[in-house]
mmCIF file of C-alpha atoms in Angstrom:
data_model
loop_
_atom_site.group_PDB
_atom_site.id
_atom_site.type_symbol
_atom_site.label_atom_id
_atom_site.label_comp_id
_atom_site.label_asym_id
_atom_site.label_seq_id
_atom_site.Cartn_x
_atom_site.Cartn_y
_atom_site.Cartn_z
ATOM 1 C CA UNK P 1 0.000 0.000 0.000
ATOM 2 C CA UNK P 2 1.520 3.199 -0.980
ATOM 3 C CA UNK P 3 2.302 5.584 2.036
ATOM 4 C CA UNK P 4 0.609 8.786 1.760
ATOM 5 C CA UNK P 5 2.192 12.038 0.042
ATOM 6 C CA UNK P 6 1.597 14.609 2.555
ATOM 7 C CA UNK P 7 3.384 12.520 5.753
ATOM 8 C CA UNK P 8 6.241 12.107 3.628
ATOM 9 C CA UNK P 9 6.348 15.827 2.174
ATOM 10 C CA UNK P 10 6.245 16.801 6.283
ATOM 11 C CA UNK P 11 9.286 14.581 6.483
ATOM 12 C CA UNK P 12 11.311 16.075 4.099
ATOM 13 C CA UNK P 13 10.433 19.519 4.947
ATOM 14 C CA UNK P 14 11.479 18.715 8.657
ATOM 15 C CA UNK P 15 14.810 17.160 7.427
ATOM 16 C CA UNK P 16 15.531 20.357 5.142
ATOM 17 C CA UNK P 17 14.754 22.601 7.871
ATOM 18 C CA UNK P 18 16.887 21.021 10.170
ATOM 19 C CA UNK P 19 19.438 20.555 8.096
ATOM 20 C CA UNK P 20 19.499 24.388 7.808
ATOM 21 C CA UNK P 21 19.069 24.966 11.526
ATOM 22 C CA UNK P 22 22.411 22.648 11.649
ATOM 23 C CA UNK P 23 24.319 24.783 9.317
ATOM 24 C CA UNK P 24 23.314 28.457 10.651
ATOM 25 C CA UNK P 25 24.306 27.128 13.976
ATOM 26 C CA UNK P 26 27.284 25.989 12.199
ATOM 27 C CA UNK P 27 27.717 29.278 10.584
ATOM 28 C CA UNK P 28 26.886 31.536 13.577
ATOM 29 C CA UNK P 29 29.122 29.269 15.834
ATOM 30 C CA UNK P 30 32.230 30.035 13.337
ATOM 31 C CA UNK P 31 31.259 34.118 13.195
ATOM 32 C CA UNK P 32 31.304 33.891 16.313
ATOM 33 C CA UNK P 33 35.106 32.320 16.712
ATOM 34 C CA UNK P 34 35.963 34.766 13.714
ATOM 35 C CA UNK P 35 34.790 37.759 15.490
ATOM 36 C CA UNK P 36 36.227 37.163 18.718
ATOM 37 C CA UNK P 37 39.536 36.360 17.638
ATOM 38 C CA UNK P 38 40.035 39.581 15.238
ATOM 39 C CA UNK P 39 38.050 41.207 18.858
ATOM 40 C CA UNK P 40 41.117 39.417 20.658
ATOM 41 C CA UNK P 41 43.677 40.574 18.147
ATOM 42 C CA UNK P 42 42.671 44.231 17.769
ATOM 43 C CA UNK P 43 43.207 44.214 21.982
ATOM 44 C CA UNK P 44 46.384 42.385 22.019
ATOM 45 C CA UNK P 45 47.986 44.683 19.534
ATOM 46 C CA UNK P 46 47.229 47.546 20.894
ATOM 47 C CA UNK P 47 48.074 46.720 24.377
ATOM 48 C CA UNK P 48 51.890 45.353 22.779
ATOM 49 C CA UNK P 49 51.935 48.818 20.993
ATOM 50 C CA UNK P 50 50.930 50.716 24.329
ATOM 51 C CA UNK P 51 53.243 48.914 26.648
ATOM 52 C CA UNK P 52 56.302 49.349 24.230
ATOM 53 C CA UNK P 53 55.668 53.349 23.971
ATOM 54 C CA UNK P 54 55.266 53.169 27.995
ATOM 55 C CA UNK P 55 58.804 51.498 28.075
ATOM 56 C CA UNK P 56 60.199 53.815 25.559
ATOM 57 C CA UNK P 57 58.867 56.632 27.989
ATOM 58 C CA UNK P 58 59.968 55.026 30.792
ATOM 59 C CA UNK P 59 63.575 55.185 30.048
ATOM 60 C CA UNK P 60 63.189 58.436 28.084
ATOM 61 C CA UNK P 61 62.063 59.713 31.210
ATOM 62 C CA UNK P 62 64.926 57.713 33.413
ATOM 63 C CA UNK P 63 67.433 59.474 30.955
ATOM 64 C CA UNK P 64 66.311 62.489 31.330
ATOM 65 C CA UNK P 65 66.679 62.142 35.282
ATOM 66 C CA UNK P 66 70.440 60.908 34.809
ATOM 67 C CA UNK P 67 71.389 63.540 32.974
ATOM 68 C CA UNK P 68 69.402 66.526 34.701
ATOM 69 C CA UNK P 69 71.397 64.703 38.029
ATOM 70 C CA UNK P 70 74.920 64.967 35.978
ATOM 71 C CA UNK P 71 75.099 68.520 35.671
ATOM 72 C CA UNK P 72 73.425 69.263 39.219
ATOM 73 C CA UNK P 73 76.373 67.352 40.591
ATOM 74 C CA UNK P 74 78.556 68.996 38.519
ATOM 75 C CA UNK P 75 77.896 72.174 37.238
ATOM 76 C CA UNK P 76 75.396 73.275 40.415
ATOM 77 C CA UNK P 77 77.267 72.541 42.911
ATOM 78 C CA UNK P 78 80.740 73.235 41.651
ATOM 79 C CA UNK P 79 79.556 76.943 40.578
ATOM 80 C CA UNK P 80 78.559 77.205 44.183
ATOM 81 C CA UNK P 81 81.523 75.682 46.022
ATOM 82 C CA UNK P 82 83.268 78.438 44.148
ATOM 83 C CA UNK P 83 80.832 81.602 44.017
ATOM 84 C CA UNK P 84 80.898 81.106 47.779
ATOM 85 C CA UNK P 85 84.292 82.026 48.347
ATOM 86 C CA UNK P 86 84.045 85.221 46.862
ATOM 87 C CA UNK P 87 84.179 88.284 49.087
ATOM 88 C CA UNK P 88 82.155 91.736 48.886
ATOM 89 C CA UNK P 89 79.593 90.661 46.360
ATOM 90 C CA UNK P 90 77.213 93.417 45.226
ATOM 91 C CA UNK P 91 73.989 91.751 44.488
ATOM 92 C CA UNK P 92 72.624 95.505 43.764
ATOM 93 C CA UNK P 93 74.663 96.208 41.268
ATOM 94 C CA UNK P 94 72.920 96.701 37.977
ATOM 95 C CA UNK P 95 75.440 95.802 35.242
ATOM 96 C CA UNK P 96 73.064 95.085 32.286
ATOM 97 C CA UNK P 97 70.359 97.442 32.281
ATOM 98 C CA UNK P 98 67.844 94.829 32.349
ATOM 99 C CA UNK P 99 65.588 93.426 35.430
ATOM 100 C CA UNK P 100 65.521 90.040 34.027
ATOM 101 C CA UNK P 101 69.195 89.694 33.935
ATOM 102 C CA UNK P 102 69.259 90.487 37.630
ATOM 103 C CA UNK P 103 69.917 88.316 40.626
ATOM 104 C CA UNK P 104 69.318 90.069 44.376
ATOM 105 C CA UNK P 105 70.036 88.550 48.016
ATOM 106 C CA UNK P 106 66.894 87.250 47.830
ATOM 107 C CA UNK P 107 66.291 84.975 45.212
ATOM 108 C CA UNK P 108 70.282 83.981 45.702
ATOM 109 C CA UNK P 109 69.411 82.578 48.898
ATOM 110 C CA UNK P 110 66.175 81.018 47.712
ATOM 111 C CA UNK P 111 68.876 79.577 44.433
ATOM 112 C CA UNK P 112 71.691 78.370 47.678
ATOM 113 C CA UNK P 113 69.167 76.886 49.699
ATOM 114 C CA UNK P 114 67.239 74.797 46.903
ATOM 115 C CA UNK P 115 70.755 73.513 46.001
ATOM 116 C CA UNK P 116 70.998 72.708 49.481
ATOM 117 C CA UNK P 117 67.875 70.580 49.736
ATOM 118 C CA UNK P 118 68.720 68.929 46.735
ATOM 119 C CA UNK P 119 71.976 68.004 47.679
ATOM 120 C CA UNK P 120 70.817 66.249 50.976
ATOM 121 C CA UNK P 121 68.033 64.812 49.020
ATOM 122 C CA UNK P 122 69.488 63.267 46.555
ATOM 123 C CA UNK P 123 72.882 62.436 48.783
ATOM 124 C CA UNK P 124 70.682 60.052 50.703
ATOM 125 C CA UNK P 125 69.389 58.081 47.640
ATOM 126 C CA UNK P 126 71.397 54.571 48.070
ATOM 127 C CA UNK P 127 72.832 54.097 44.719
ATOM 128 C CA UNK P 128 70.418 56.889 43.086
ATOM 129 C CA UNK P 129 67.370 54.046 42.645
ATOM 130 C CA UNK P 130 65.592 54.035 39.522
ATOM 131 C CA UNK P 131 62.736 54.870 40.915
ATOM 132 C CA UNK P 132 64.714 58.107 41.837
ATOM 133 C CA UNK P 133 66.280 58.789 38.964
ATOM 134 C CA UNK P 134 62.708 58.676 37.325
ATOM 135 C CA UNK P 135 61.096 61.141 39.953
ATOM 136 C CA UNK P 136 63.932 63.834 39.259
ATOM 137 C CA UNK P 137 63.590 63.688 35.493
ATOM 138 C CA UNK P 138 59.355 63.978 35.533
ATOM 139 C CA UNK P 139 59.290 66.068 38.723
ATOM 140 C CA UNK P 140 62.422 67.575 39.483
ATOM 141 C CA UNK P 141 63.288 67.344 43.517
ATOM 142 C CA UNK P 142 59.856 66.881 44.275
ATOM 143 C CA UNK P 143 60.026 63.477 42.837
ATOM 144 C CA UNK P 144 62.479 62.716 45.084
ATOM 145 C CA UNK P 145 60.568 63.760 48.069
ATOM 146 C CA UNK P 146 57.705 62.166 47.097
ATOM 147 C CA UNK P 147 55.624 58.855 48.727
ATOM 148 C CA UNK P 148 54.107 56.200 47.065
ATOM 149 C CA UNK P 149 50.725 54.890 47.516
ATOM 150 C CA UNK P 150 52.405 52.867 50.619
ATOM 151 C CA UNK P 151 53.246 55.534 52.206
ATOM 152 C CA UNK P 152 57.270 55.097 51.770
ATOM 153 C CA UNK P 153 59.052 57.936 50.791
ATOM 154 C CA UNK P 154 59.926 56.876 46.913
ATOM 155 C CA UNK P 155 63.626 57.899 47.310
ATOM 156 C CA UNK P 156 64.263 54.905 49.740
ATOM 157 C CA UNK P 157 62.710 52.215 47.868
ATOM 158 C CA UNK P 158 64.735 50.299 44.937
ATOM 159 C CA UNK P 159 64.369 48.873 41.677
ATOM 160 C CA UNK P 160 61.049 47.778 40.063
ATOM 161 C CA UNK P 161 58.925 49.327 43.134
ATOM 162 C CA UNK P 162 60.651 52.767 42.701
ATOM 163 C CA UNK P 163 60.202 52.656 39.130
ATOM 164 C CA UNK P 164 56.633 52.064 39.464
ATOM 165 C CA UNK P 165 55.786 53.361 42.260
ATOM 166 C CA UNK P 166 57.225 57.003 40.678
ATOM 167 C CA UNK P 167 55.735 56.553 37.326
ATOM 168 C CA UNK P 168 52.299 55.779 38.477
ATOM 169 C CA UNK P 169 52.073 59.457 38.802
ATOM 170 C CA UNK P 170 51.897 60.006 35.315
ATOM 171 C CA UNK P 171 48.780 58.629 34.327
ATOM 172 C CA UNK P 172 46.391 60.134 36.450
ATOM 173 C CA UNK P 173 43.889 62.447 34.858
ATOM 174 C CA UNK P 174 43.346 62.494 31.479
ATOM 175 C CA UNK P 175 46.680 61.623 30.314
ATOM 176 C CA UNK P 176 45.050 57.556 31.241
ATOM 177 C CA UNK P 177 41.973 58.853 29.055
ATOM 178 C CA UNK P 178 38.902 59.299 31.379
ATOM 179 C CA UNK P 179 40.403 60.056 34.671
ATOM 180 C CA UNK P 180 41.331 56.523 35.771
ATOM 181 C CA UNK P 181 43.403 58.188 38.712
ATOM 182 C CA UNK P 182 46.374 55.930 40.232
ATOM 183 C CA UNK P 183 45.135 53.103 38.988
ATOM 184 C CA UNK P 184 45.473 53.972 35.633
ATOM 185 C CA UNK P 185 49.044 55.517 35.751
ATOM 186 C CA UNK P 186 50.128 52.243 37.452
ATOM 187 C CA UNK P 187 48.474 50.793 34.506
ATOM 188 C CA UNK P 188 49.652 53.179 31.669
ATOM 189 C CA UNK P 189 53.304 53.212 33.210
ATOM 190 C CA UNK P 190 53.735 51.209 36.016
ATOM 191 C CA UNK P 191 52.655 47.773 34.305
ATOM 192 C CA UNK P 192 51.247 46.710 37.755
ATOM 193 C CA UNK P 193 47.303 46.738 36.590
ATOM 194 C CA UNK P 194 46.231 43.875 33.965
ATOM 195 C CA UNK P 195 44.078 45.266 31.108
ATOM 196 C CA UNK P 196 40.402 43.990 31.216
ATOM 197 C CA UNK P 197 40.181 40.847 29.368
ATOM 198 C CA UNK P 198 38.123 39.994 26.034
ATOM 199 C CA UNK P 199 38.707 35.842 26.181
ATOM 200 C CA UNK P 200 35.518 34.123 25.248
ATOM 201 C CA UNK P 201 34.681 30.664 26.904
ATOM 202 C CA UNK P 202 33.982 28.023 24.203
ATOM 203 C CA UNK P 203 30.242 27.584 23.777
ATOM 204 C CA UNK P 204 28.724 24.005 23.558
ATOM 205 C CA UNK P 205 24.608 24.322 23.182
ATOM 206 C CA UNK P 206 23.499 25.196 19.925
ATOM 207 C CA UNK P 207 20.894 27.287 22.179
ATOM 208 C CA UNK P 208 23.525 30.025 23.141
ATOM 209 C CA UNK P 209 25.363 30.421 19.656
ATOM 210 C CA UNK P 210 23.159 33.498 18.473
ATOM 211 C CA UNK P 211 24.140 34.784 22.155
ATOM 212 C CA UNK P 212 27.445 34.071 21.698
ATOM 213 C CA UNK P 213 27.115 35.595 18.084
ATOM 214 C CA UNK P 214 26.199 38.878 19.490
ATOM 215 C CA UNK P 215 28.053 39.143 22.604
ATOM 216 C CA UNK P 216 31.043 38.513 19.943
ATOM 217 C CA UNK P 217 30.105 42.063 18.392
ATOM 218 C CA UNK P 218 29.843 43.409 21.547
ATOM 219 C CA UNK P 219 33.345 42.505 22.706
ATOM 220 C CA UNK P 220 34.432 43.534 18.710
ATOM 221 C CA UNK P 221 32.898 46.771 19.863
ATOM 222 C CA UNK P 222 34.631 47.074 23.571
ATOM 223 C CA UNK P 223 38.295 46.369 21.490
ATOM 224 C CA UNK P 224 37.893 49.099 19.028
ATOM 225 C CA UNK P 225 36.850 51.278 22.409
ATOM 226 C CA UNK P 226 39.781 49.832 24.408
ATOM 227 C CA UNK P 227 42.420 50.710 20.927
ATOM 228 C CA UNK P 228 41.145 54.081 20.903
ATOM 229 C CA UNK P 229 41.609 54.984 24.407
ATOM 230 C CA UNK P 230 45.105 53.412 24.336
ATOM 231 C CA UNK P 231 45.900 55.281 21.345
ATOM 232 C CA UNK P 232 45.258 58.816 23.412
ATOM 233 C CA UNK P 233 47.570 57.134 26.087
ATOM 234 C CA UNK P 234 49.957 56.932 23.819
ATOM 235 C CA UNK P 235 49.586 60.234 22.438
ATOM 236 C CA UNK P 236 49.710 62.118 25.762
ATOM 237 C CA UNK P 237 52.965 59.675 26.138
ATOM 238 C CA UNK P 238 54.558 60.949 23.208
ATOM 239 C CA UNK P 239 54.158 64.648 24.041
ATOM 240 C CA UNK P 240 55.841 64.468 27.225
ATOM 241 C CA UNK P 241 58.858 62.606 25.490
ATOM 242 C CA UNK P 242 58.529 65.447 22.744
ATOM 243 C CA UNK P 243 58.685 68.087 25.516
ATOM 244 C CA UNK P 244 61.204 66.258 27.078
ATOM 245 C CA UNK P 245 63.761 66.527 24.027
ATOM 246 C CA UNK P 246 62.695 70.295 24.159
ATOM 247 C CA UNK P 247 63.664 71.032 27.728
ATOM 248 C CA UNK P 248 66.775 68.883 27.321
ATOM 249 C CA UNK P 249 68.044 70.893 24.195
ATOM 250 C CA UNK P 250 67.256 74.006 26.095
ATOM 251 C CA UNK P 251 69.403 72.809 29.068
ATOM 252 C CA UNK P 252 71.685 72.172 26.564
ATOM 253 C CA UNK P 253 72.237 75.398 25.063
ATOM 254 C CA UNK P 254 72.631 76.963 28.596
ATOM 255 C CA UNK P 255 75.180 74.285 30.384
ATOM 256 C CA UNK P 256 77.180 75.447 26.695
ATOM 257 C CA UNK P 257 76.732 78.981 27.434
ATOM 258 C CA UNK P 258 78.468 78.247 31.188
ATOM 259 C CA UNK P 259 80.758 76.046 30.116
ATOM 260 C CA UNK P 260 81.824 78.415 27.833
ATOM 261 C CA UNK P 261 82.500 81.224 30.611
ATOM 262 C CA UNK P 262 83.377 78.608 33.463
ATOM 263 C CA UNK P 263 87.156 78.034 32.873
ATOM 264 C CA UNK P 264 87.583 81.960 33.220
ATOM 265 C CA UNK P 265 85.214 82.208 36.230
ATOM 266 C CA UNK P 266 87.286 79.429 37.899
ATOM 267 C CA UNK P 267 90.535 81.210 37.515
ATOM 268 C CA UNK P 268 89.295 84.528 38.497
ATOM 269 C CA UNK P 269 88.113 83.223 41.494
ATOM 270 C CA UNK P 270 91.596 81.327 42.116
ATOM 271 C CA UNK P 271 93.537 84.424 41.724
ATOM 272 C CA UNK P 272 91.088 87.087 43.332
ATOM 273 C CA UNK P 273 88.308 86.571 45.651
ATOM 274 C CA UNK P 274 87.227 90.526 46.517
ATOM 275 C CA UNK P 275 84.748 90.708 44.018
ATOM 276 C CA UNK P 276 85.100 94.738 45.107
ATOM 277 C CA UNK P 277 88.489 94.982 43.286
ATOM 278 C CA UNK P 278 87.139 93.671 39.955
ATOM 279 C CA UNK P 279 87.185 95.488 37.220
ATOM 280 C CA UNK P 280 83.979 95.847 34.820
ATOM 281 C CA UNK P 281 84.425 92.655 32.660
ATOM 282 C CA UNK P 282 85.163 90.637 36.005
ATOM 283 C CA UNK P 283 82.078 91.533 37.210
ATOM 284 C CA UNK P 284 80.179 90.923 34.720
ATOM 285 C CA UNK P 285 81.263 87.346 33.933
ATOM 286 C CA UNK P 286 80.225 86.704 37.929
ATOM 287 C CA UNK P 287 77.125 88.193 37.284
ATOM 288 C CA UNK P 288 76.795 85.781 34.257
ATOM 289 C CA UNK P 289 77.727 83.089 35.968
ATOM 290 C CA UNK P 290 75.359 83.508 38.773
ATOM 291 C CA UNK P 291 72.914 84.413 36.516
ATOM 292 C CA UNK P 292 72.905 80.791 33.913
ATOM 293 C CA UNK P 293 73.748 78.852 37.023
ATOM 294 C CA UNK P 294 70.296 79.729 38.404
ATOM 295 C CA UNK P 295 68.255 79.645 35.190
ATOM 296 C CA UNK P 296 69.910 76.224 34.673
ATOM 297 C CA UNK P 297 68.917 75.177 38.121
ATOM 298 C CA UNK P 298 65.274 76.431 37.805
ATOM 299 C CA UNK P 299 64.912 74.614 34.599
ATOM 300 C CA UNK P 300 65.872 71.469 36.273
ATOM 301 C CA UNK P 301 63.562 71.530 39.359
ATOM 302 C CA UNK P 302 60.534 72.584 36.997
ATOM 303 C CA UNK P 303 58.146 69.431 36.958
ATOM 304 C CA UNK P 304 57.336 68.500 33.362
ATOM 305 C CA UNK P 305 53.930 66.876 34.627
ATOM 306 C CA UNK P 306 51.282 68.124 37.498
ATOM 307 C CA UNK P 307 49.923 65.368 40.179
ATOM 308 C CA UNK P 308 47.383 64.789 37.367
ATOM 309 C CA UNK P 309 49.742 63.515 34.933
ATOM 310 C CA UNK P 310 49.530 66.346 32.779
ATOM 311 C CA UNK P 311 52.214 68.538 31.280
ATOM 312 C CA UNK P 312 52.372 71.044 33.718
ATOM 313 C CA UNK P 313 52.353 74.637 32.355
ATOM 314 C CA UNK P 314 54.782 76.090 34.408
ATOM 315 C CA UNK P 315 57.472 73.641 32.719
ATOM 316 C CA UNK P 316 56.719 75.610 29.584
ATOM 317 C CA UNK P 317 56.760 79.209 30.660
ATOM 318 C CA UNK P 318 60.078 78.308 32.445
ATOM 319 C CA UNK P 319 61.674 76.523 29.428
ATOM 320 C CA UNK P 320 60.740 79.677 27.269
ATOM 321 C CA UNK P 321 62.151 81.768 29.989
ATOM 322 C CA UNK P 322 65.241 80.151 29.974
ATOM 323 C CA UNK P 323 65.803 80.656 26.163
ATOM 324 C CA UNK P 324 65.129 84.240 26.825
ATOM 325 C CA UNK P 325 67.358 84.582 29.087
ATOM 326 C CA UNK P 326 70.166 82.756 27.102
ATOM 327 C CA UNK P 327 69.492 84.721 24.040
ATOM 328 C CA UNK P 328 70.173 88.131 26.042
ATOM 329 C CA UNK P 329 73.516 86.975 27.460
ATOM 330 C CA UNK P 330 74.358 85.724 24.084
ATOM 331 C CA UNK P 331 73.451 89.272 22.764
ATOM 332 C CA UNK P 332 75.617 90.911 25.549
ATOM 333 C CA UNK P 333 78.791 88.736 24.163
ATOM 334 C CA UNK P 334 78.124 89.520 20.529
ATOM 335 C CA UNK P 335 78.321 93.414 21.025
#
């Protein structure tokens, strides 16, 4: 007896349409893999590209503190072993006609005693720590003084905690993109805070693929989020390394200028000491001397980034101040 048509028309519908359920839960399952993974890759990239620049900066920044130490130890101090033993200095004394190429009593003893707390400072820094050597090139002495989130004072601690516990600093604010605070610098710079993670468990039940399908675009979604925001950390990073390079060629330019007049300060001061018996041109190459020692020590101390993390203004008026400054005496020795 022949089995009836419509049964068997049922049958084959059912088999087609499960057949095609099968292979869209095939398909969707595979998006889904497809879509995480470039989700997974987009992240990992950008995380390897953020956490080189934040290396790059770190020891941009470390470099920066080595060298801004070098000629403190050198230059600073060695200007004012010397300066000190002259006799009958006339701070008053007006020799260039110009208030900004003027030092009085005042801001000389503000210039001695700064040198002075720096000296102790960074004299009781075992070994000058990385950590330390970090604080004084983003923050100058205050670095130095500093405490980390512990509560330790950052110029005692050593290696990898100094380093990080200085650096976390610097991405507070918006320089972490949002205002992620400490967390975030430690993060940005300090390596101690692990990204958020996009890993997607494997899914089993055919029931959960077009969840799975769609919570795969939503993590494609939080990458692309994720890439941009590192991509402003790494923005923010490479202006203070720019800005760095521009303090450090100001610097520069100065330490030159002194070095330049140094050798004759020196013997000056080895052959005469009563600054009263000098003749005009002796006087004014003290005056100079004073004068680039303290614009060199100013531009040193001047913190390139606030508590925020951001490039702190004051860096900038000082570092165009300084190149002022230089340019006059330069003027002065071409006339």
């Amino acid at each position: 007896m022949p089995l009836p048509l419509i049964p068997i028309a049922i049958i084959g519908v059912s088999a087609i349409f499960g057949a095609k359920k099968a292979y869209d839960t095939y398909s969707d399952s595979e998006e889904s893999k497809r879509v995480n993974k470039l989700a997974q890759d987009i992240y990992n990239d950008s995380l390897e590209l953020l956490d080189t620049k934040r290396k790059k900066t770190n020891k941009h920044i470390t470099n920066f503190g080595s060298y801004k130490m070098a000629i403190f130890k050198n230059q600073i101090n060695d200007f004012l072993d010397n300066f000190k033993k002259i006799k009958n200095f006339d701070f008053n004394e007006e020799l260039f006609n110009d208030k900004e190429l003027h030092i009085d009593n005042h801001e000389f003893e503000e210039f001695k005693n700064d040198v002075l707390n720096m000296t102790t400072v960074l004299g009781s820094v075992a070994g000058a720590t990385a950590g330390a050597v970090a604080g004084f090139g983003a923050y100058g002495s205050v670095g130095l003084l500093a405490t980390a989130s512990t509560g330790t004072a950052i110029s005692t601690l050593s290696g990898v905690a100094a380093t990080n516990a200085t650096l976390a600093w610097l991405g507070g604010g918006s320089l972490a993109s949002g205002g992620l605070g400490m967390a975030g610098g430690m993060y940005v710079l300090g390596g101690l805070v692990a990204g958020p993670a996009l890993a997607v468990a494997t899914l089993v039940m055919a029931s959960s693929v077009e969840k799975a399908k769609n919570e795969a675009y939503n993590n494609l979604n939080k990458a692309k989020v994720l890439k941009e925001s590192n991509n402003t950390i790494i923005l923010s990073l490479k202006k203070i390394s720019k800005l760095i390079d521009s303090i450090r060629d100001t610097i520069k330019n100065t330490v030159d200028v002194f070095n330049m007049f140094n050798p004759s300060f020196i013997r000056l001061v080895n052959r005469n000491i009563d600054y009263a018996t000098y003749d005009n041109s002796e006087k004014e190459l003290v005056h100079k001397m004073l004068l680039l020692a303290q614009t060199i020590k100013n531009i040193i101390v001047i913190p390139l980034l606030d508590e925020e993390g951001e490039i702190d203004k004051k860096c900038i008026v000082v570092n165009f101040k300084t190149k002022k400054i230089l340019s006059k005496i330069q003027d002065i020795e071409a006339e």
